[in-house]
PDB file of N, CA and C in Angstrom:
ATOM      1  N   MET I   1       2.897 -23.657  -1.960  1.00  0.00           N
ATOM      2  CA  MET I   1       3.287 -22.300  -1.575  1.00  0.00           C
ATOM      3  C   MET I   1       2.057 -21.466  -1.254  1.00  0.00           C
ATOM      4  N   SER I   2       2.161 -20.681  -0.218  1.00  0.00           N
ATOM      5  CA  SER I   2       1.064 -19.817   0.186  1.00  0.00           C
ATOM      6  C   SER I   2       1.200 -18.439  -0.442  1.00  0.00           C
ATOM      7  N   LYS I   3       0.076 -17.890  -0.856  1.00  0.00           N
ATOM      8  CA  LYS I   3       0.054 -16.501  -1.321  1.00  0.00           C
ATOM      9  C   LYS I   3       0.172 -15.600  -0.092  1.00  0.00           C
ATOM     10  N   VAL I   4       0.576 -14.349  -0.309  1.00  0.00           N
ATOM     11  CA  VAL I   4       0.703 -13.391   0.787  1.00  0.00           C
ATOM     12  C   VAL I   4      -0.178 -12.190   0.498  1.00  0.00           C
ATOM     13  N   LYS I   5      -1.020 -11.832   1.459  1.00  0.00           N
ATOM     14  CA  LYS I   5      -1.798 -10.597   1.417  1.00  0.00           C
ATOM     15  C   LYS I   5      -0.995  -9.542   2.158  1.00  0.00           C
ATOM     16  N   HIS I   6      -0.711  -8.446   1.476  1.00  0.00           N
ATOM     17  CA  HIS I   6       0.080  -7.331   2.006  1.00  0.00           C
ATOM     18  C   HIS I   6      -0.882  -6.151   2.142  1.00  0.00           C
ATOM     19  N   ILE I   7      -1.205  -5.796   3.369  1.00  0.00           N
ATOM     20  CA  ILE I   7      -2.213  -4.766   3.634  1.00  0.00           C
ATOM     21  C   ILE I   7      -1.536  -3.508   4.153  1.00  0.00           C
ATOM     22  N   GLY I   8      -1.876  -2.372   3.565  1.00  0.00           N
ATOM     23  CA  GLY I   8      -1.384  -1.084   4.032  1.00  0.00           C
ATOM     24  C   GLY I   8      -2.557  -0.200   4.415  1.00  0.00           C
ATOM     25  N   LEU I   9      -2.495   0.381   5.602  1.00  0.00           N
ATOM     26  CA  LEU I   9      -3.522   1.311   6.080  1.00  0.00           C
ATOM     27  C   LEU I   9      -2.838   2.632   6.407  1.00  0.00           C
ATOM     28  N   ILE I  10      -3.422   3.730   5.943  1.00  0.00           N
ATOM     29  CA  ILE I  10      -2.751   5.027   6.038  1.00  0.00           C
ATOM     30  C   ILE I  10      -3.696   6.083   6.602  1.00  0.00           C
ATOM     31  N   LYS I  11      -3.145   6.899   7.486  1.00  0.00           N
ATOM     32  CA  LYS I  11      -3.801   8.133   7.929  1.00  0.00           C
ATOM     33  C   LYS I  11      -2.949   9.266   7.387  1.00  0.00           C
ATOM     34  N   PHE I  12      -3.508  10.056   6.490  1.00  0.00           N
ATOM     35  CA  PHE I  12      -2.760  11.147   5.888  1.00  0.00           C
ATOM     36  C   PHE I  12      -2.798  12.385   6.775  1.00  0.00           C
ATOM     37  N   LYS I  13      -1.745  13.196   6.678  1.00  0.00           N
ATOM     38  CA  LYS I  13      -1.679  14.463   7.391  1.00  0.00           C
ATOM     39  C   LYS I  13      -2.764  15.391   6.840  1.00  0.00           C
ATOM     40  N   PRO I  14      -3.263  16.324   7.656  1.00  0.00           N
ATOM     41  CA  PRO I  14      -4.319  17.238   7.198  1.00  0.00           C
ATOM     42  C   PRO I  14      -3.924  18.043   5.956  1.00  0.00           C
ATOM     43  N   GLU I  15      -2.638  18.330   5.803  1.00  0.00           N
ATOM     44  CA  GLU I  15      -2.215  19.140   4.648  1.00  0.00           C
ATOM     45  C   GLU I  15      -2.106  18.335   3.351  1.00  0.00           C
ATOM     46  N   ALA I  16      -2.221  17.022   3.419  1.00  0.00           N
ATOM     47  CA  ALA I  16      -2.197  16.204   2.197  1.00  0.00           C
ATOM     48  C   ALA I  16      -3.483  16.458   1.412  1.00  0.00           C
ATOM     49  N   THR I  17      -3.346  16.860   0.158  1.00  0.00           N
ATOM     50  CA  THR I  17      -4.521  17.165  -0.658  1.00  0.00           C
ATOM     51  C   THR I  17      -5.076  15.890  -1.289  1.00  0.00           C
ATOM     52  N   GLU I  18      -6.334  15.952  -1.690  1.00  0.00           N
ATOM     53  CA  GLU I  18      -6.942  14.802  -2.374  1.00  0.00           C
ATOM     54  C   GLU I  18      -6.185  14.469  -3.654  1.00  0.00           C
ATOM     55  N   GLU I  19      -5.698  15.512  -4.337  1.00  0.00           N
ATOM     56  CA  GLU I  19      -4.919  15.290  -5.563  1.00  0.00           C
ATOM     57  C   GLU I  19      -3.638  14.528  -5.258  1.00  0.00           C
ATOM     58  N   GLN I  20      -2.934  14.907  -4.189  1.00  0.00           N
ATOM     59  CA  GLN I  20      -1.713  14.202  -3.804  1.00  0.00           C
ATOM     60  C   GLN I  20      -2.014  12.743  -3.446  1.00  0.00           C
ATOM     61  N   ILE I  21      -3.077  12.533  -2.694  1.00  0.00           N
ATOM     62  CA  ILE I  21      -3.452  11.183  -2.282  1.00  0.00           C
ATOM     63  C   ILE I  21      -3.810  10.334  -3.496  1.00  0.00           C
ATOM     64  N   THR I  22      -4.590  10.907  -4.412  1.00  0.00           N
ATOM     65  CA  THR I  22      -4.954  10.190  -5.635  1.00  0.00           C
ATOM     66  C   THR I  22      -3.703   9.819  -6.426  1.00  0.00           C
ATOM     67  N   GLN I  23      -2.772  10.750  -6.544  1.00  0.00           N
ATOM     68  CA  GLN I  23      -1.529  10.477  -7.276  1.00  0.00           C
ATOM     69  C   GLN I  23      -0.722   9.370  -6.609  1.00  0.00           C
ATOM     70  N   LEU I  24      -0.701   9.355  -5.273  1.00  0.00           N
ATOM     71  CA  LEU I  24       0.038   8.304  -4.568  1.00  0.00           C
ATOM     72  C   LEU I  24      -0.548   6.925  -4.857  1.00  0.00           C
ATOM     73  N   PHE I  25      -1.863   6.825  -4.865  1.00  0.00           N
ATOM     74  CA  PHE I  25      -2.485   5.533  -5.134  1.00  0.00           C
ATOM     75  C   PHE I  25      -2.321   5.132  -6.605  1.00  0.00           C
ATOM     76  N   GLU I  26      -2.228   6.110  -7.496  1.00  0.00           N
ATOM     77  CA  GLU I  26      -1.908   5.807  -8.890  1.00  0.00           C
ATOM     78  C   GLU I  26      -0.479   5.275  -9.000  1.00  0.00           C
ATOM     79  N   GLN I  27       0.432   5.845  -8.218  1.00  0.00           N
ATOM     80  CA  GLN I  27       1.811   5.359  -8.184  1.00  0.00           C
ATOM     81  C   GLN I  27       1.869   3.922  -7.652  1.00  0.00           C
ATOM     82  N   LEU I  28       1.065   3.633  -6.637  1.00  0.00           N
ATOM     83  CA  LEU I  28       1.000   2.267  -6.113  1.00  0.00           C
ATOM     84  C   LEU I  28       0.478   1.305  -7.176  1.00  0.00           C
ATOM     85  N   LEU I  29      -0.544   1.716  -7.906  1.00  0.00           N
ATOM     86  CA  LEU I  29      -1.085   0.871  -8.965  1.00  0.00           C
ATOM     87  C   LEU I  29      -0.018   0.617 -10.030  1.00  0.00           C
ATOM     88  N   ASP I  30       0.681   1.659 -10.441  1.00  0.00           N
ATOM     89  CA  ASP I  30       1.755   1.496 -11.426  1.00  0.00           C
ATOM     90  C   ASP I  30       2.821   0.538 -10.904  1.00  0.00           C
ATOM     91  N   LEU I  31       3.137   0.675  -9.640  1.00  0.00           N
ATOM     92  CA  LEU I  31       4.125  -0.194  -9.016  1.00  0.00           C
ATOM     93  C   LEU I  31       3.708  -1.656  -9.128  1.00  0.00           C
ATOM     94  N   THR I  32       2.461  -1.933  -8.877  1.00  0.00           N
ATOM     95  CA  THR I  32       1.982  -3.317  -8.912  1.00  0.00           C
ATOM     96  C   THR I  32       2.004  -3.894 -10.319  1.00  0.00           C
ATOM     97  N   GLU I  33       1.968  -3.032 -11.310  1.00  0.00           N
ATOM     98  CA  GLU I  33       2.017  -3.511 -12.691  1.00  0.00           C
ATOM     99  C   GLU I  33       3.444  -3.691 -13.184  1.00  0.00           C
ATOM    100  N   ASN I  34       4.416  -3.160 -12.436  1.00  0.00           N
ATOM    101  CA  ASN I  34       5.806  -3.194 -12.875  1.00  0.00           C
ATOM    102  C   ASN I  34       6.724  -4.046 -12.000  1.00  0.00           C
ATOM    103  N   VAL I  35       6.191  -4.623 -10.937  1.00  0.00           N
ATOM    104  CA  VAL I  35       6.996  -5.464 -10.059  1.00  0.00           C
ATOM    105  C   VAL I  35       6.471  -6.886 -10.154  1.00  0.00           C
ATOM    106  N   GLU I  36       7.365  -7.796 -10.483  1.00  0.00           N
ATOM    107  CA  GLU I  36       6.981  -9.198 -10.655  1.00  0.00           C
ATOM    108  C   GLU I  36       6.526  -9.804  -9.322  1.00  0.00           C
ATOM    109  N   GLY I  37       5.512 -10.659  -9.409  1.00  0.00           N
ATOM    110  CA  GLY I  37       5.055 -11.388  -8.234  1.00  0.00           C
ATOM    111  C   GLY I  37       3.811 -10.819  -7.578  1.00  0.00           C
ATOM    112  N   ILE I  38       3.354  -9.655  -8.050  1.00  0.00           N
ATOM    113  CA  ILE I  38       2.116  -9.082  -7.509  1.00  0.00           C
ATOM    114  C   ILE I  38       0.980  -9.536  -8.404  1.00  0.00           C
ATOM    115  N   GLU I  39       0.056 -10.288  -7.846  1.00  0.00           N
ATOM    116  CA  GLU I  39      -1.066 -10.834  -8.620  1.00  0.00           C
ATOM    117  C   GLU I  39      -2.275  -9.916  -8.655  1.00  0.00           C
ATOM    118  N   ASP I  40      -2.472  -9.157  -7.589  1.00  0.00           N
ATOM    119  CA  ASP I  40      -3.699  -8.361  -7.474  1.00  0.00           C
ATOM    120  C   ASP I  40      -3.424  -7.152  -6.594  1.00  0.00           C
ATOM    121  N   TYR I  41      -4.185  -6.087  -6.849  1.00  0.00           N
ATOM    122  CA  TYR I  41      -4.077  -4.860  -6.057  1.00  0.00           C
ATOM    123  C   TYR I  41      -5.439  -4.190  -6.035  1.00  0.00           C
ATOM    124  N   VAL I  42      -5.864  -3.784  -4.854  1.00  0.00           N
ATOM    125  CA  VAL I  42      -7.074  -2.973  -4.691  1.00  0.00           C
ATOM    126  C   VAL I  42      -6.779  -1.904  -3.647  1.00  0.00           C
ATOM    127  N   SER I  43      -7.472  -0.771  -3.747  1.00  0.00           N
ATOM    128  CA  SER I  43      -7.293   0.293  -2.760  1.00  0.00           C
ATOM    129  C   SER I  43      -8.599   1.059  -2.624  1.00  0.00           C
ATOM    130  N   GLY I  44      -8.703   1.813  -1.537  1.00  0.00           N
ATOM    131  CA  GLY I  44      -9.897   2.611  -1.336  1.00  0.00           C
ATOM    132  C   GLY I  44      -9.851   3.414  -0.050  1.00  0.00           C
ATOM    133  N   VAL I  45     -10.931   4.161   0.140  1.00  0.00           N
ATOM    134  CA  VAL I  45     -11.119   5.015   1.317  1.00  0.00           C
ATOM    135  C   VAL I  45     -11.956   4.245   2.327  1.00  0.00           C
ATOM    136  N   ASN I  46     -11.630   4.402   3.605  1.00  0.00           N
ATOM    137  CA  ASN I  46     -12.396   3.738   4.652  1.00  0.00           C
ATOM    138  C   ASN I  46     -13.877   4.102   4.553  1.00  0.00           C
ATOM    139  N   SER I  47     -14.727   3.097   4.579  1.00  0.00           N
ATOM    140  CA  SER I  47     -16.171   3.346   4.533  1.00  0.00           C
ATOM    141  C   SER I  47     -16.897   2.632   5.673  1.00  0.00           C
ATOM    142  N   SER I  48     -16.146   2.131   6.648  1.00  0.00           N
ATOM    143  CA  SER I  48     -16.756   1.408   7.763  1.00  0.00           C
ATOM    144  C   SER I  48     -17.514   2.366   8.670  1.00  0.00           C
ATOM    145  N   SER I  49     -18.663   1.918   9.135  1.00  0.00           N
ATOM    146  CA  SER I  49     -19.446   2.717  10.083  1.00  0.00           C
ATOM    147  C   SER I  49     -19.191   2.285  11.525  1.00  0.00           C
ATOM    148  N   GLU I  50     -18.287   1.327  11.734  1.00  0.00           N
ATOM    149  CA  GLU I  50     -18.017   0.815  13.079  1.00  0.00           C
ATOM    150  C   GLU I  50     -17.209   1.781  13.942  1.00  0.00           C
ATOM    151  N   GLY I  51     -16.465   2.690  13.317  1.00  0.00           N
ATOM    152  CA  GLY I  51     -15.664   3.643  14.077  1.00  0.00           C
ATOM    153  C   GLY I  51     -14.425   3.033  14.714  1.00  0.00           C
ATOM    154  N   LEU I  52     -13.919   1.949  14.152  1.00  0.00           N
ATOM    155  CA  LEU I  52     -12.755   1.272  14.726  1.00  0.00           C
ATOM    156  C   LEU I  52     -11.489   1.464  13.896  1.00  0.00           C
ATOM    157  N   ASN I  53     -11.505   2.427  12.975  1.00  0.00           N
ATOM    158  CA  ASN I  53     -10.377   2.626  12.059  1.00  0.00           C
ATOM    159  C   ASN I  53      -9.222   3.415  12.674  1.00  0.00           C
ATOM    160  N   GLN I  54      -9.381   3.915  13.877  1.00  0.00           N
ATOM    161  CA  GLN I  54      -8.326   4.630  14.605  1.00  0.00           C
ATOM    162  C   GLN I  54      -7.708   5.761  13.789  1.00  0.00           C
ATOM    163  N   GLY I  55      -8.529   6.437  12.998  1.00  0.00           N
ATOM    164  CA  GLY I  55      -8.073   7.575  12.213  1.00  0.00           C
ATOM    165  C   GLY I  55      -7.466   7.211  10.867  1.00  0.00           C
ATOM    166  N   LEU I  56      -7.286   5.914  10.602  1.00  0.00           N
ATOM    167  CA  LEU I  56      -6.750   5.476   9.314  1.00  0.00           C
ATOM    168  C   LEU I  56      -7.834   5.689   8.260  1.00  0.00           C
ATOM    169  N   THR I  57      -7.482   6.348   7.171  1.00  0.00           N
ATOM    170  CA  THR I  57      -8.486   6.793   6.205  1.00  0.00           C
ATOM    171  C   THR I  57      -8.453   6.070   4.864  1.00  0.00           C
ATOM    172  N   HIS I  58      -7.295   5.520   4.492  1.00  0.00           N
ATOM    173  CA  HIS I  58      -7.123   4.890   3.185  1.00  0.00           C
ATOM    174  C   HIS I  58      -6.418   3.554   3.361  1.00  0.00           C
ATOM    175  N   GLY I  59      -6.669   2.648   2.430  1.00  0.00           N
ATOM    176  CA  GLY I  59      -6.004   1.363   2.524  1.00  0.00           C
ATOM    177  C   GLY I  59      -5.791   0.722   1.174  1.00  0.00           C
ATOM    178  N   PHE I  60      -4.896  -0.268   1.163  1.00  0.00           N
ATOM    179  CA  PHE I  60      -4.678  -1.056  -0.045  1.00  0.00           C
ATOM    180  C   PHE I  60      -4.330  -2.483   0.352  1.00  0.00           C
ATOM    181  N   ILE I  61      -4.575  -3.394  -0.581  1.00  0.00           N
ATOM    182  CA  ILE I  61      -4.196  -4.791  -0.404  1.00  0.00           C
ATOM    183  C   ILE I  61      -3.516  -5.248  -1.689  1.00  0.00           C
ATOM    184  N   MET I  62      -2.328  -5.818  -1.534  1.00  0.00           N
ATOM    185  CA  MET I  62      -1.621  -6.454  -2.642  1.00  0.00           C
ATOM    186  C   MET I  62      -1.584  -7.945  -2.350  1.00  0.00           C
ATOM    187  N   THR I  63      -1.759  -8.733  -3.384  1.00  0.00           N
ATOM    188  CA  THR I  63      -1.602 -10.173  -3.243  1.00  0.00           C
ATOM    189  C   THR I  63      -0.342 -10.590  -3.981  1.00  0.00           C
ATOM    190  N   PHE I  64       0.569 -11.203  -3.245  1.00  0.00           N
ATOM    191  CA  PHE I  64       1.813 -11.704  -3.828  1.00  0.00           C
ATOM    192  C   PHE I  64       1.691 -13.204  -4.076  1.00  0.00           C
ATOM    193  N   THR I  65       2.395 -13.674  -5.095  1.00  0.00           N
ATOM    194  CA  THR I  65       2.338 -15.091  -5.444  1.00  0.00           C
ATOM    195  C   THR I  65       2.840 -15.966  -4.303  1.00  0.00           C
ATOM    196  N   ASP I  66       3.802 -15.465  -3.533  1.00  0.00           N
ATOM    197  CA  ASP I  66       4.329 -16.202  -2.386  1.00  0.00           C
ATOM    198  C   ASP I  66       5.189 -15.257  -1.540  1.00  0.00           C
ATOM    199  N   SER I  67       5.710 -15.766  -0.439  1.00  0.00           N
ATOM    200  CA  SER I  67       6.500 -14.911   0.452  1.00  0.00           C
ATOM    201  C   SER I  67       7.808 -14.462  -0.201  1.00  0.00           C
ATOM    202  N   ALA I  68       8.360 -15.281  -1.100  1.00  0.00           N
ATOM    203  CA  ALA I  68       9.586 -14.881  -1.796  1.00  0.00           C
ATOM    204  C   ALA I  68       9.337 -13.648  -2.671  1.00  0.00           C
ATOM    205  N   ALA I  69       8.186 -13.593  -3.331  1.00  0.00           N
ATOM    206  CA  ALA I  69       7.833 -12.426  -4.153  1.00  0.00           C
ATOM    207  C   ALA I  69       7.672 -11.186  -3.275  1.00  0.00           C
ATOM    208  N   ARG I  70       7.023 -11.340  -2.125  1.00  0.00           N
ATOM    209  CA  ARG I  70       6.884 -10.215  -1.188  1.00  0.00           C
ATOM    210  C   ARG I  70       8.245  -9.770  -0.680  1.00  0.00           C
ATOM    211  N   ASP I  71       9.099 -10.719  -0.353  1.00  0.00           N
ATOM    212  CA  ASP I  71      10.427 -10.395   0.165  1.00  0.00           C
ATOM    213  C   ASP I  71      11.275  -9.681  -0.891  1.00  0.00           C
ATOM    214  N   ALA I  72      11.100 -10.028  -2.169  1.00  0.00           N
ATOM    215  CA  ALA I  72      11.823  -9.363  -3.250  1.00  0.00           C
ATOM    216  C   ALA I  72      11.272  -7.949  -3.481  1.00  0.00           C
ATOM    217  N   TYR I  73       9.990  -7.755  -3.233  1.00  0.00           N
ATOM    218  CA  TYR I  73       9.327  -6.459  -3.415  1.00  0.00           C
ATOM    219  C   TYR I  73       9.821  -5.423  -2.405  1.00  0.00           C
ATOM    220  N   LEU I  74      10.024  -5.838  -1.159  1.00  0.00           N
ATOM    221  CA  LEU I  74      10.337  -4.882  -0.094  1.00  0.00           C
ATOM    222  C   LEU I  74      11.563  -4.019  -0.386  1.00  0.00           C
ATOM    223  N   PRO I  75      12.694  -4.572  -0.841  1.00  0.00           N
ATOM    224  CA  PRO I  75      13.844  -3.710  -1.149  1.00  0.00           C
ATOM    225  C   PRO I  75      13.854  -3.200  -2.599  1.00  0.00           C
ATOM    226  N   HIS I  76      12.849  -3.561  -3.376  1.00  0.00           N
ATOM    227  CA  HIS I  76      12.808  -3.174  -4.792  1.00  0.00           C
ATOM    228  C   HIS I  76      12.865  -1.645  -4.910  1.00  0.00           C
ATOM    229  N   PRO I  77      13.687  -1.112  -5.828  1.00  0.00           N
ATOM    230  CA  PRO I  77      13.816   0.345  -5.965  1.00  0.00           C
ATOM    231  C   PRO I  77      12.496   1.064  -6.224  1.00  0.00           C
ATOM    232  N   GLU I  78      11.591   0.458  -6.977  1.00  0.00           N
ATOM    233  CA  GLU I  78      10.293   1.104  -7.237  1.00  0.00           C
ATOM    234  C   GLU I  78       9.444   1.162  -5.971  1.00  0.00           C
ATOM    235  N   HIS I  79       9.504   0.129  -5.151  1.00  0.00           N
ATOM    236  CA  HIS I  79       8.790   0.139  -3.867  1.00  0.00           C
ATOM    237  C   HIS I  79       9.358   1.247  -2.981  1.00  0.00           C
ATOM    238  N   GLN I  80      10.674   1.345  -2.915  1.00  0.00           N
ATOM    239  CA  GLN I  80      11.305   2.377  -2.096  1.00  0.00           C
ATOM    240  C   GLN I  80      10.929   3.775  -2.587  1.00  0.00           C
ATOM    241  N   ARG I  81      10.867   3.957  -3.903  1.00  0.00           N
ATOM    242  CA  ARG I  81      10.506   5.264  -4.477  1.00  0.00           C
ATOM    243  C   ARG I  81       9.097   5.671  -4.052  1.00  0.00           C
ATOM    244  N   VAL I  82       8.131   4.744  -4.169  1.00  0.00           N
ATOM    245  CA  VAL I  82       6.746   5.059  -3.816  1.00  0.00           C
ATOM    246  C   VAL I  82       6.610   5.243  -2.306  1.00  0.00           C
ATOM    247  N   LYS I  83       7.278   4.418  -1.541  1.00  0.00           N
ATOM    248  CA  LYS I  83       7.269   4.558  -0.084  1.00  0.00           C
ATOM    249  C   LYS I  83       7.772   5.937   0.324  1.00  0.00           C
ATOM    250  N   ASP I  84       8.839   6.410  -0.344  1.00  0.00           N
ATOM    251  CA  ASP I  84       9.395   7.729  -0.046  1.00  0.00           C
ATOM    252  C   ASP I  84       8.445   8.868  -0.421  1.00  0.00           C
ATOM    253  N   LEU I  85       7.498   8.615  -1.323  1.00  0.00           N
ATOM    254  CA  LEU I  85       6.477   9.610  -1.662  1.00  0.00           C
ATOM    255  C   LEU I  85       5.355   9.630  -0.624  1.00  0.00           C
ATOM    256  N   ILE I  86       5.018   8.455  -0.107  1.00  0.00           N
ATOM    257  CA  ILE I  86       3.894   8.340   0.829  1.00  0.00           C
ATOM    258  C   ILE I  86       4.252   8.831   2.229  1.00  0.00           C
ATOM    259  N   LEU I  87       5.382   8.386   2.753  1.00  0.00           N
ATOM    260  CA  LEU I  87       5.695   8.637   4.162  1.00  0.00           C
ATOM    261  C   LEU I  87       5.682  10.107   4.585  1.00  0.00           C
ATOM    262  N   PRO I  88       6.175  11.054   3.773  1.00  0.00           N
ATOM    263  CA  PRO I  88       6.124  12.453   4.213  1.00  0.00           C
ATOM    264  C   PRO I  88       4.687  13.003   4.344  1.00  0.00           C
ATOM    265  N   LEU I  89       3.733  12.392   3.667  1.00  0.00           N
ATOM    266  CA  LEU I  89       2.342  12.859   3.722  1.00  0.00           C
ATOM    267  C   LEU I  89       1.503  12.093   4.731  1.00  0.00           C
ATOM    268  N   ALA I  90       2.103  11.102   5.389  1.00  0.00           N
ATOM    269  CA  ALA I  90       1.344  10.233   6.286  1.00  0.00           C
ATOM    270  C   ALA I  90       1.604  10.561   7.752  1.00  0.00           C
ATOM    271  N   ASP I  91       0.535  10.583   8.530  1.00  0.00           N
ATOM    272  CA  ASP I  91       0.644  10.676   9.985  1.00  0.00           C
ATOM    273  C   ASP I  91       0.898   9.297  10.571  1.00  0.00           C
ATOM    274  N   SER I  92       0.303   8.296   9.940  1.00  0.00           N
ATOM    275  CA  SER I  92       0.394   6.934  10.470  1.00  0.00           C
ATOM    276  C   SER I  92       0.264   5.935   9.325  1.00  0.00           C
ATOM    277  N   VAL I  93       1.061   4.877   9.384  1.00  0.00           N
ATOM    278  CA  VAL I  93       0.989   3.798   8.404  1.00  0.00           C
ATOM    279  C   VAL I  93       1.066   2.481   9.152  1.00  0.00           C
ATOM    280  N   VAL I  94       0.179   1.565   8.791  1.00  0.00           N
ATOM    281  CA  VAL I  94       0.223   0.209   9.322  1.00  0.00           C
ATOM    282  C   VAL I  94       0.374  -0.732   8.131  1.00  0.00           C
ATOM    283  N   ILE I  95       1.366  -1.614   8.210  1.00  0.00           N
ATOM    284  CA  ILE I  95       1.541  -2.645   7.192  1.00  0.00           C
ATOM    285  C   ILE I  95       1.372  -3.990   7.894  1.00  0.00           C
ATOM    286  N   PHE I  96       0.556  -4.843   7.292  1.00  0.00           N
ATOM    287  CA  PHE I  96       0.236  -6.144   7.916  1.00  0.00           C
ATOM    288  C   PHE I  96       0.186  -7.172   6.807  1.00  0.00           C
ATOM    289  N   ASP I  97       0.951  -8.232   6.947  1.00  0.00           N
ATOM    290  CA  ASP I  97       0.981  -9.303   5.951  1.00  0.00           C
ATOM    291  C   ASP I  97       0.495 -10.606   6.580  1.00  0.00           C
ATOM    292  N   PHE I  98      -0.198 -11.410   5.790  1.00  0.00           N
ATOM    293  CA  PHE I  98      -0.511 -12.760   6.228  1.00  0.00           C
ATOM    294  C   PHE I  98      -0.587 -13.682   5.031  1.00  0.00           C
ATOM    295  N   GLU I  99      -0.316 -14.955   5.279  1.00  0.00           N
ATOM    296  CA  GLU I  99      -0.334 -15.964   4.227  1.00  0.00           C
ATOM    297  C   GLU I  99      -1.699 -16.602   4.136  1.00  0.00           C
ATOM    298  N   ILE I 100      -2.086 -16.944   2.886  1.00  0.00           N
ATOM    299  CA  ILE I 100      -3.369 -17.630   2.694  1.00  0.00           C
ATOM    300  C   ILE I 100      -3.135 -18.914   1.927  1.00  0.00           C
TER     301      ILE I 100
END
């Protein structure tokens, strides 16, 4: 079975405060500790000097044990709750998954 890397890249709206953004990433961390099948989670602010981020400012990577764990996560009520907190504050979100 292949593990799945679940990558989220976010550009927040100008009115989103640093406190709100910090709280959202804390909610994501809590989510990863409460949903089965997530092995690892990291997040951070873009620090690339290449200028290719297309305005995306924050990102996270979750590692799932396999595609079944990722598929179970997507409709999970806790995932939906956190997603509903993020989307109103986001101008743009990119989600990209790949198997390793």
